[in-house]
């Protein structure tokens, strides 16, 4: 009977006739992935489980085209694909139109697609296990439970307390598992085309992770950086050329919204009011709206699939890309789903640096205020000082040698530093070098004392900020003006102190 | 056995379902006719649907399935030859189990009890008395609450009540002078359809040129697919002004053009027709090319805007800006509908890489555009407030210094703008400056500062403010 129905349907409508030939491109022959950091993330490290940056994927695909019109569907693309950014080149007939279809196959969409059409209703007798199937027609949308009509009459699905379900013959052709990208093209003859598909995708991020080691002499720094890449997509990019772009670039469209698959609503079945004595099923009381559908399932757990890979030290090469910096990893790598990968980004073995201790203080201060100074490593990013390469932003771990082992001194951050920039890395506080403020009521002078309890003389730079209402005058020793503030540079002797005092004047 | 019963009602139902099938997609079952969709930028579309309808003589009611699921029913207009409209109705009393039971009050339904131990079925007739907080049934002389004991009970209704529908249904009642099949045209507005432009711009900084491809991107979230539709995109937003405050957006247009693009116009809007008829599926994003221009002159520039008395401890990257024109000569030669421009640049291996994106408004032909793509890694500005001094009770002087650095191996020119010169009740002028500035408006002064290759330069200026 069911077959007969289908035959009848087909006979009356004709077979699905279409001039378009559908070609499925299952995957790429080769690929390259250019990873961009999240422009809003700042200098910290990435979240490998939920990467917030993005990537440009370039894939070479070989496609066999028939003569005439064809639709090419691209499969095996990243989940976070921004379809509006997709570009396809290399087709002899060009691209007539690009489509991203996002009606997803779900229980609700399957049922909605069968509205008014014949389906099978299956009941299983709970006592005997006997299965009864019969033809039925869906009469309502699945938003508020299903009303079905069969030879018996009109009934509501699963309101009887009996196990019952609907069985469909086929999946409507416009429903897909994930959003799919397809293009329409045409060719005047059968041919084989090597096409390039490029698209932006979310679910990637990268950062530079610096490891700085202070040499035993305390004069030079060995600066190594990892290029840490995370792929949060569920698609693998095997044997991919990997590139990373440093610098901050503009992003104006909402990539998450563009890349996200639309919600696939769950099938929610509610019935007529049922008696309730516990008072807990209030929302089932008649006349109230059915309870909201349950929230969509949480994203699949990524913990289990997470893997950290550390690849050997072949250092990336750097080139200019307009006003950005491009890093090219010298070998192809496998970018695994839900994985993080690290390759060497750069390595400068001996950067001459100075250590100084800094504080930025207001000229007006509480008399009893005090605190430790900040250890700052300073070098000029030039070849003369052993550096002279662009330093992309990222986290920095500072190590110093203690005998044969290196110990962590500080965790710090690196900004985007161009060649020639003065690089200052704030690397923790030194409890042995403190400042203390004082105020002498009699002379109306403010005092600042630096106290070094360590065994080495230490070099300090203190910036005193005054303002137009309270000018710093009559300082001893004399201060120099720098960048709109006063600068006091002094070497504090081992187990000794240094002293500054000044007045504040309010101009009339 | 039940299958024999089934045949008759199903056959009665089938013709309607089958006749409505669309030839291109057997699952679509669309009742749409010749569809034309006109889409505006502000999430609004005009749908025109000419259907062949058999209209009997006299007064009859016609339903319209397969209109947009988000239709604004009050905007419907219906026209058929020789038929006048009596009334238009939009019914949204939807079929659900609860509604079904509610409509059965006072009527008789069949209940089937299944013995959970044996599977034996027992059929009874029951009258529905109430559905308030539970279904109260009268079975013979007994009063029962449906499924109060938790045992399985099927409730079978004779038919679906006439006024309950699967979907919101639009209908018109017409008075027709004659009987016969004729073209009936439906026209309505619906939200859920919108469009914007997406541009792919391949920028070659060394050659000073840009290749631009433009795509119209239309999105359909209206809940309905439109088959074989003639599609027209209107570069503009119609009506729907709610009044109130509308903030002025910053725009990439430096100089608005005065040329007329060679495109069809409707009122003040440019039209972008899609050449062939196309299927606009529900939940679909469709892109069709409308612009492809090669080798348009373009140049890279740098810009930095400093707020009033803004000072920074660390040098800040300036913005990289791409300048180009939409003029007929030396430009794209077209008006640009609003959208997103994505810039690409070829790397050393010749592969295009993404270098940033920005938005454009509806841009007339002949305009000069300046689109920021991101921050320049190698070009930085460090603004410093060196000193503020009081000249008199109502007059202050602010000494500004701007340190610019360039790590590129060629000189660059930075467009440095100091803003905030005119707020509320003051008046700021430049007393002295190390480079002549241009006062672009009362609020801001602008310098063109050239920074040598791998070098630095400083700009100083003294501002005098009267309060």
Coordinates of C-alpha atoms in Angstrom, one line a residue, chain A residues 83-376:
Chain A
X83 CA 30.0 31.5 3.5
X84 CA 29.7 35.1 2.3
X85 CA 33.5 35.4 2.2
X86 CA 33.8 32.3 0.0
X87 CA 35.5 32.8 -3.4
X88 CA 35.8 30.1 -6.0
X89 CA 38.3 30.6 -8.9
X90 CA 39.4 28.4 -11.8
X91 CA 36.0 27.4 -13.2
X92 CA 35.8 27.8 -16.9
X93 CA 32.2 29.2 -16.8
X94 CA 32.7 31.3 -13.6
X95 CA 30.3 31.4 -10.7
X96 CA 26.7 32.2 -11.5
X97 CA 25.5 32.2 -7.9
X98 CA 26.7 31.0 -4.5
X99 CA 24.3 29.6 -2.0
X100 CA 24.6 28.7 1.6
X101 CA 21.7 26.4 2.7
X102 CA 21.1 26.1 6.4
X103 CA 17.8 24.2 6.8
X104 CA 19.1 21.5 9.1
X105 CA 17.8 18.0 9.5
X106 CA 16.3 17.7 12.9
X107 CA 13.3 15.9 14.4
X108 CA 11.3 19.1 14.2
X109 CA 12.3 20.0 10.6
X110 CA 11.7 16.4 9.4
X111 CA 8.2 16.4 10.9
X112 CA 7.4 19.9 9.6
X113 CA 8.6 18.8 6.1
X114 CA 6.1 16.0 6.3
X115 CA 3.1 18.2 7.1
X116 CA 0.1 17.1 5.1
X117 CA 1.9 14.2 3.7
X118 CA 1.6 10.4 4.3
X119 CA 3.8 9.0 7.0
X120 CA 3.7 5.7 8.9
X121 CA 2.5 5.5 12.5
X122 CA 4.0 2.7 14.5
X123 CA 2.6 1.5 17.9
X124 CA 4.2 -1.1 20.0
X125 CA 2.1 -3.0 22.5
X126 CA 4.0 -2.7 25.9
X127 CA 2.6 -6.0 27.1
X128 CA 3.0 -8.2 24.1
X129 CA 5.7 -6.4 22.1
X130 CA 3.4 -6.6 19.1
X131 CA 4.1 -3.8 16.5
X132 CA 1.3 -2.3 14.6
X133 CA 2.0 0.1 11.7
X134 CA -0.5 2.1 9.8
X135 CA -0.6 5.0 7.4
X136 CA -1.3 8.5 8.8
X137 CA -1.1 12.1 7.8
X138 CA 0.4 14.9 9.9
X139 CA -2.2 17.6 10.5
X140 CA -0.4 20.1 12.7
X141 CA 3.0 21.8 12.8
X142 CA 5.3 20.3 15.4
X143 CA 5.5 23.5 17.5
X144 CA 2.8 22.4 19.9
X145 CA 2.8 18.6 19.6
X146 CA 1.4 16.6 16.7
X147 CA -2.1 15.9 15.6
X148 CA -2.3 13.0 13.2
X149 CA -5.1 11.6 11.1
X150 CA -5.3 7.9 10.3
X151 CA -8.1 5.5 9.3
X152 CA -9.1 5.4 13.0
X153 CA -9.7 9.1 13.2
X154 CA -7.8 12.1 14.6
X155 CA -5.4 11.6 17.5
X156 CA -2.6 13.4 19.2
X157 CA 0.8 11.7 19.0
X158 CA 2.1 10.3 22.3
X159 CA -0.8 11.5 24.4
X160 CA -2.1 8.1 25.1
X161 CA 0.7 6.8 27.2
X162 CA 1.4 4.1 24.6
X163 CA 4.8 3.9 22.8
X164 CA 4.1 5.4 19.4
X165 CA 6.2 7.1 16.8
X166 CA 6.2 8.3 13.2
X167 CA 8.3 6.8 10.4
X168 CA 9.2 8.8 7.3
X169 CA 10.0 7.4 3.9
X170 CA 12.7 9.9 3.0
X171 CA 14.5 13.0 4.1
X172 CA 13.3 16.2 2.3
X173 CA 16.0 17.1 -0.2
X174 CA 16.4 20.7 1.2
X175 CA 17.5 19.5 4.6
X176 CA 21.1 19.0 5.4
X177 CA 23.3 17.9 8.3
X178 CA 25.4 21.1 8.4
X179 CA 25.1 24.3 6.5
X180 CA 26.3 23.7 3.0
X181 CA 28.0 25.9 0.4
X182 CA 27.2 25.3 -3.2
X183 CA 27.8 27.2 -6.4
X184 CA 26.1 27.2 -9.7
X185 CA 28.3 27.2 -12.8
X186 CA 28.1 26.1 -16.4
X187 CA 30.5 24.6 -18.9
X188 CA 30.2 24.2 -22.7
X189 CA 31.9 20.8 -22.6
X190 CA 32.8 18.1 -20.1
X191 CA 36.1 19.1 -18.5
X192 CA 38.2 18.7 -15.4
X193 CA 38.9 21.9 -13.5
X194 CA 41.3 22.7 -10.7
X195 CA 39.5 25.2 -8.6
X196 CA 40.7 27.2 -5.7
X197 CA 38.2 27.7 -2.8
X198 CA 39.1 30.4 -0.3
X199 CA 37.0 31.3 2.7
X200 CA 37.2 32.8 6.2
X201 CA 36.3 30.6 9.1
X202 CA 35.9 31.1 12.8
X203 CA 37.2 28.6 15.3
X204 CA 40.9 29.4 15.0
X205 CA 43.3 31.6 17.0
X206 CA 47.0 32.0 17.5
X207 CA 49.4 33.8 19.8
X208 CA 53.1 34.2 20.2
X209 CA 54.3 32.5 23.4
X210 CA 57.7 33.9 24.4
X211 CA 60.3 32.1 26.5
X212 CA 63.0 34.5 27.6
X213 CA 66.1 33.2 29.4
X214 CA 68.5 35.5 31.1
X215 CA 72.1 34.5 30.5
X216 CA 74.2 33.7 33.6
X217 CA 76.0 37.0 33.2
X218 CA 72.7 38.9 33.5
X219 CA 73.6 41.0 30.4
X220 CA 71.9 39.1 27.5
X221 CA 68.6 37.5 26.9
X222 CA 67.8 34.4 24.9
X223 CA 64.3 35.1 23.4
X224 CA 62.4 32.2 21.8
X225 CA 58.8 32.3 20.7
X226 CA 56.3 29.6 20.0
X227 CA 53.6 30.1 17.4
X228 CA 50.7 28.5 19.2
X229 CA 47.8 27.7 16.9
X230 CA 44.4 26.3 18.0
X231 CA 41.8 24.7 15.8
X232 CA 38.4 24.5 17.4
X233 CA 36.7 23.1 14.3
X234 CA 35.7 19.5 14.1
X235 CA 37.3 19.2 10.6
X236 CA 40.9 18.2 10.2
X237 CA 43.3 20.0 7.9
X238 CA 46.0 17.4 7.2
X239 CA 49.2 18.3 5.5
X240 CA 48.4 22.0 5.4
X241 CA 50.6 24.9 4.7
X242 CA 50.4 27.0 7.9
X243 CA 50.7 30.8 8.0
X244 CA 50.0 33.3 10.7
X245 CA 49.3 37.0 10.5
X246 CA 50.6 39.4 13.2
X247 CA 49.1 42.8 13.7
X248 CA 45.6 43.9 14.4
X249 CA 43.1 44.1 11.6
X250 CA 39.6 45.4 11.3
X251 CA 36.7 43.1 11.6
X252 CA 33.3 44.8 11.2
X253 CA 30.9 42.0 10.6
X254 CA 29.7 39.6 13.3
X255 CA 31.7 36.5 12.4
X256 CA 30.1 34.3 15.0
X257 CA 26.7 35.1 13.7
X258 CA 27.7 34.6 10.1
X259 CA 29.4 31.3 10.8
X260 CA 27.0 29.8 13.2
X261 CA 24.5 27.2 12.1
X262 CA 20.9 28.2 12.8
X263 CA 19.1 26.6 15.7
X264 CA 17.6 23.2 14.9
X265 CA 14.6 23.2 17.1
X266 CA 13.9 20.0 19.0
X267 CA 10.7 18.2 18.6
X268 CA 8.6 19.1 21.6
X269 CA 5.4 17.2 22.3
X270 CA 2.8 18.4 24.7
X271 CA -0.7 17.1 25.2
X272 CA -3.9 18.3 26.5
X273 CA -4.1 19.2 30.2
X274 CA -3.5 16.2 32.5
X275 CA -4.5 16.0 36.1
X276 CA -1.9 17.0 38.5
X277 CA -2.0 16.8 42.3
X278 CA 1.6 17.6 43.2
X279 CA 1.2 21.2 42.1
X280 CA 4.6 21.1 40.4
X281 CA 3.3 20.8 36.9
X282 CA 1.7 24.3 37.0
X283 CA 2.8 25.1 33.5
X284 CA 0.8 22.2 32.2
X285 CA -2.4 23.8 33.5
X286 CA -4.8 24.5 30.7
X287 CA -4.7 27.8 29.0
X288 CA -1.0 28.5 29.7
X289 CA 1.5 28.4 26.9
X290 CA 3.4 25.1 26.6
X291 CA 6.7 25.2 28.4
X292 CA 9.6 26.5 26.3
X293 CA 11.5 23.9 24.4
X294 CA 14.6 22.6 26.2
X295 CA 17.7 24.6 25.4
X296 CA 19.9 23.3 22.6
X297 CA 22.3 20.6 23.6
X298 CA 25.7 21.9 24.9
X299 CA 28.5 21.9 22.4
X300 CA 30.2 18.5 22.3
X301 CA 32.8 18.1 25.0
X302 CA 36.2 19.0 23.7
X303 CA 38.2 17.8 26.6
X304 CA 38.6 14.2 25.5
X305 CA 39.7 15.2 22.0
X306 CA 42.1 17.8 23.2
X307 CA 45.7 17.1 22.4
X308 CA 48.8 19.3 22.8
X309 CA 51.4 18.8 20.2
X310 CA 54.9 20.2 20.2
X311 CA 56.8 20.0 16.9
X312 CA 60.5 20.4 16.5
X313 CA 62.4 23.6 16.1
X314 CA 62.2 24.7 12.5
X315 CA 61.7 28.4 12.7
X316 CA 59.0 30.2 10.7
X317 CA 60.1 32.7 8.1
X318 CA 58.7 36.2 8.3
X319 CA 57.6 38.4 5.3
X320 CA 55.7 41.6 4.9
X321 CA 52.0 41.6 4.0
X322 CA 51.1 45.3 3.5
X323 CA 51.1 46.7 7.1
X324 CA 50.9 43.3 8.7
X325 CA 53.5 40.6 9.3
X326 CA 53.2 37.2 7.8
X327 CA 54.8 34.1 9.3
X328 CA 55.2 31.1 7.1
X329 CA 55.9 27.7 8.8
X330 CA 58.6 26.0 6.8
X331 CA 56.9 22.5 6.7
X332 CA 53.4 21.3 6.2
X333 CA 51.6 20.4 9.3
X334 CA 48.4 18.5 10.3
X335 CA 45.9 20.8 12.0
X336 CA 43.8 18.4 13.9
X337 CA 40.2 19.0 15.1
X338 CA 40.1 20.4 18.6
X339 CA 43.8 20.5 18.9
X340 CA 46.6 23.0 19.7
X341 CA 49.9 23.0 17.9
X342 CA 53.1 24.9 18.6
X343 CA 55.9 25.5 16.1
X344 CA 58.9 27.8 16.4
X345 CA 58.1 31.4 15.5
X346 CA 61.4 33.2 16.1
X347 CA 64.6 32.8 18.1
X348 CA 67.0 35.6 19.0
X349 CA 69.8 34.1 21.0
X350 CA 71.6 37.1 22.6
X351 CA 69.7 40.3 23.1
X352 CA 71.6 42.9 25.1
X353 CA 69.3 44.3 27.7
X354 CA 69.3 46.4 30.9
X355 CA 67.4 45.8 34.0
X356 CA 65.9 48.8 35.8
X357 CA 63.3 49.3 38.5
X358 CA 60.5 51.7 37.8
X359 CA 57.5 53.3 39.4
X360 CA 55.0 55.9 38.0
X361 CA 53.8 58.1 40.9
X362 CA 51.7 61.1 41.3
X363 CA 53.5 64.1 42.7
X364 CA 50.8 64.6 45.2
X365 CA 50.7 61.5 47.4
X366 CA 49.8 60.2 50.8
X367 CA 52.6 60.8 53.2
X368 CA 52.8 57.2 54.5
X369 CA 52.5 55.6 51.1
X370 CA 55.1 53.1 49.9
X371 CA 55.7 49.9 47.9
X372 CA 58.0 47.8 45.8
X373 CA 59.4 48.9 42.4
X374 CA 58.6 47.1 39.2
X375 CA 61.4 45.1 37.5
X376 CA 61.6 46.2 33.9

